[in-house]
Amino acid sequence: MQNKSQLTVVKIGGKVLNNPEALNQLLQDFSSITGPKVIVHGGGSDATEMAKILGIEATLVNGRRITDAAMLDIVVMTYAGLLNKNIVAKLSALGNSVIGLTGADGNSILATKRVHPEIDFGFVGDVQQVNAPFIHNLLQQNCIPVFCAITHNENGQLLNTNADTIASEIAIALTKYYQVKLFYCFEKLGVLEDVENEETVIQNLNAQLYADLKQKNAIHSGMIPKLDNCFYALKNEVNEIQIGLPKALNNSNVKRTCIRL
Amino acid sequence: MQNKSQLTVVKIGGKVLNNPEALNQLLQDFSSITGPKVIVHGGGSDATEMAKILGIEATLVNGRRITDAAMLDIVVMTYAGLLNKNIVAKLSALGNSVIGLTGADGNSILATKRVHPEIDFGFVGDVQQVNAPFIHNLLQQNCIPVFCAITHNENGQLLNTNADTIASEIAIALTKYYQVKLFYCFEKLGVLEDVENEETVIQNLNAQLYADLKQKNAIHSGMIPKLDNCFYALKNEVNEIQIGLPKALNNSNVKRTCIRL
């Protein structure tokens, strides 16, 4: 089989997005990564703040945001508008060709509105299909796709979708063309055994250790969906996954969590 | 010289955008136009409404909106987020491949912050260069670019830019590759001699008649920048310009104003 070139997919978490200095540094570091690369960003707190200012209640059920029509508008404005386009402009200023996308653009991520027997999540979408040839085509033209956490269904409805899931689904879809490295940037050194103590970062996490730690309730509940996503991606041909601080992106001396099966 | 194929550039005005039924119909009509095509949309009243809700004053000087930092955020959210992505999703649902863009995406429209001896317009940009090869490349891939009225400068700053100007500058830049037809959709039949009376639509307007009507103060002041744009585009190789109702787009029986030099 022909050797595939390496693709780097970077997910940027909400707290990094809300800190302009941290974001600028991250975009510089990202910009210096060689080879094809993709950004996926969330942006939860901006939407929550905007909703508060507009007097719209953000409803959470089991820690999941309910996306009614008013909240969808806010999420589309902040994620696809404010955050996405500022990232695009900043990356462009660093000399890159960049396109900011929702899943509706280029029909890049098709989703279905979530159906749940008890909870109406509103306009929340679960990823159904990633248009890998479209993204591959952009990458071949030395373009950096920057995805926000908005998808669409076949009927013209925009849908709010989990950014971690989008990152892993894009990573998986692109394994058809690339060796894919997925990096989840957030505000901590990595997966911590004690969430209060950065010294306890788990530098190597495999499926067995993850199962053991989960059984001991030693994984912070907020990390579980993220880590489930990681192992799902690794089982689906993604080569390498790391979780850590933005500065770990291109500094191998910075500790982080490396995840393997 | 080889015959160039025809490109249609459609500018959608604010009042059409604010009427969901009119917009849906327009997108259906637009979708049925054969050949390569581009949309440019404004969206003034959505931004003004959002600013009002957020308690931000919209300042106008000589009828021009002053774009301070807070207003720029609102404009980016509503134009590049809410309006642009809903148009993209709706056109996708009609079976098109569509990409929603600001001038920062693909470095497609570079602008400079407006400098004026007396008025500080804030984050307002004047178009400096359209990246015609980038847009042509999208069109060759049967993709419809949908531009909102946001550009950027070389330093990562997003800028608020007049949508009519963006439409004419894109039309001009693409004459390198295409015979370009530019259609300004708005809420009236065309250019009216009496703004209160739709029966007075001027069906054919040329430079001489325009000069005469301007001298008689018979052109509504709001139309003058739009028409100046039109004649500027015609002088720069754009083949054909029409102004009228959305339904004139693909129904030749609907009256409209056809503009020539």
Short mmCIF file of C-alpha atoms in Angstrom, two decimals, chain A residues 92-194:
data_model
loop_
_atom_site.label_atom_id
_atom_site.label_comp_id
_atom_site.label_asym_id
_atom_site.label_seq_id
_atom_site.Cartn_x
_atom_site.Cartn_y
_atom_site.Cartn_z
CA SER A 92 -5.07 34.33 6.95
CA ALA A 93 -2.95 37.13 8.41
CA LEU A 94 -0.33 34.46 9.17
CA GLY A 95 -0.09 33.73 5.45
CA ASN A 96 -2.46 30.78 5.17
CA SER A 97 -5.31 30.14 2.78
CA VAL A 98 -8.22 29.33 5.09
CA ILE A 99 -11.91 28.54 4.70
CA GLY A 100 -14.32 28.66 7.61
CA LEU A 101 -17.09 26.09 7.34
CA THR A 102 -20.22 24.72 8.87
CA GLY A 103 -21.37 21.26 7.87
CA ALA A 104 -23.76 22.93 5.41
CA ASP A 105 -20.88 24.45 3.42
CA GLY A 106 -19.91 22.05 0.67
CA ASN A 107 -22.38 19.66 2.27
CA SER A 108 -19.35 18.75 4.37
CA ILE A 109 -21.13 17.27 7.40
CA LEU A 110 -24.60 15.85 7.10
CA ALA A 111 -26.40 15.21 10.41
CA THR A 112 -29.76 14.02 11.65
CA LYS A 113 -31.83 15.78 14.28
CA ARG A 114 -31.47 13.80 17.47
CA VAL A 115 -34.47 11.70 18.41
CA HIS A 116 -34.71 10.68 22.06
CA PRO A 117 -37.62 8.80 23.68
CA GLU A 118 -37.92 11.25 26.61
CA ILE A 119 -35.95 14.44 25.97
CA ASP A 120 -36.51 16.85 23.10
CA PHE A 121 -33.00 18.17 22.52
CA GLY A 122 -34.29 20.63 19.93
CA PHE A 123 -32.03 21.48 17.02
CA VAL A 124 -29.21 19.13 17.97
CA GLY A 125 -27.66 17.02 15.26
CA ASP A 126 -25.79 13.73 15.31
CA VAL A 127 -23.21 13.34 12.56
CA GLN A 128 -24.40 11.03 9.81
CA GLN A 129 -21.81 11.52 7.07
CA VAL A 130 -18.62 13.50 6.52
CA ASN A 131 -17.93 14.56 2.93
CA ALA A 132 -14.29 13.43 2.95
CA PRO A 133 -13.66 14.03 -0.79
CA PHE A 134 -14.71 17.69 -0.39
CA ILE A 135 -12.37 18.25 2.58
CA HIS A 136 -9.56 16.32 0.88
CA ASN A 137 -9.95 18.54 -2.18
CA LEU A 138 -9.57 21.70 -0.07
CA LEU A 139 -6.48 20.24 1.62
CA GLN A 140 -4.94 19.36 -1.73
CA GLN A 141 -5.26 23.04 -2.66
CA ASN A 142 -3.20 23.95 0.45
CA CYS A 143 -6.30 25.32 2.10
CA ILE A 144 -6.96 24.98 5.84
CA PRO A 145 -10.60 24.12 6.62
CA VAL A 146 -11.82 25.60 9.94
CA PHE A 147 -14.99 23.89 11.14
CA CYS A 148 -17.36 25.23 13.75
CA ALA A 149 -19.78 22.94 15.57
CA ILE A 150 -22.75 23.50 13.25
CA THR A 151 -24.03 20.86 10.83
CA HIS A 152 -27.16 20.57 8.69
CA ASN A 153 -29.69 17.98 7.63
CA GLU A 154 -30.89 17.31 4.11
CA ASN A 155 -33.83 19.68 4.51
CA GLY A 156 -31.95 22.92 5.02
CA GLN A 157 -32.06 22.86 8.81
CA LEU A 158 -28.89 23.91 10.63
CA LEU A 159 -28.11 21.79 13.69
CA ASN A 160 -25.97 22.31 16.80
CA THR A 161 -23.47 19.46 17.06
CA ASN A 162 -20.81 18.46 19.59
CA ALA A 163 -17.41 19.78 18.47
CA ASP A 164 -15.45 16.82 19.91
CA THR A 165 -17.61 14.47 17.87
CA ILE A 166 -17.15 16.55 14.72
CA ALA A 167 -13.37 16.43 15.22
CA SER A 168 -13.32 12.65 15.64
CA GLU A 169 -15.73 12.04 12.73
CA ILE A 170 -13.66 14.26 10.41
CA ALA A 171 -10.48 12.51 11.56
CA ILE A 172 -12.03 9.10 10.88
CA ALA A 173 -13.40 10.07 7.46
CA LEU A 174 -10.03 11.41 6.33
CA THR A 175 -8.14 8.21 7.21
CA LYS A 176 -9.19 7.19 3.70
CA TYR A 177 -6.57 9.64 2.37
CA TYR A 178 -4.18 10.34 5.28
CA GLN A 179 -2.44 9.05 8.37
CA VAL A 180 -4.45 11.13 10.83
CA LYS A 181 -3.19 12.67 14.06
CA LEU A 182 -5.93 14.18 16.23
CA PHE A 183 -5.07 16.73 18.92
CA TYR A 184 -7.62 17.94 21.46
CA CYS A 185 -6.43 21.32 22.82
CA PHE A 186 -7.90 22.43 26.08
CA GLU A 187 -6.93 24.32 29.23
CA LYS A 188 -5.27 21.44 31.11
CA LEU A 189 -2.05 19.44 30.70
CA GLY A 190 -4.05 16.37 29.75
CA VAL A 191 -6.21 13.73 31.43
CA LEU A 192 -5.57 14.08 35.16
CA GLU A 193 -5.94 11.39 37.83
CA ASP A 194 -6.70 14.18 40.29
#
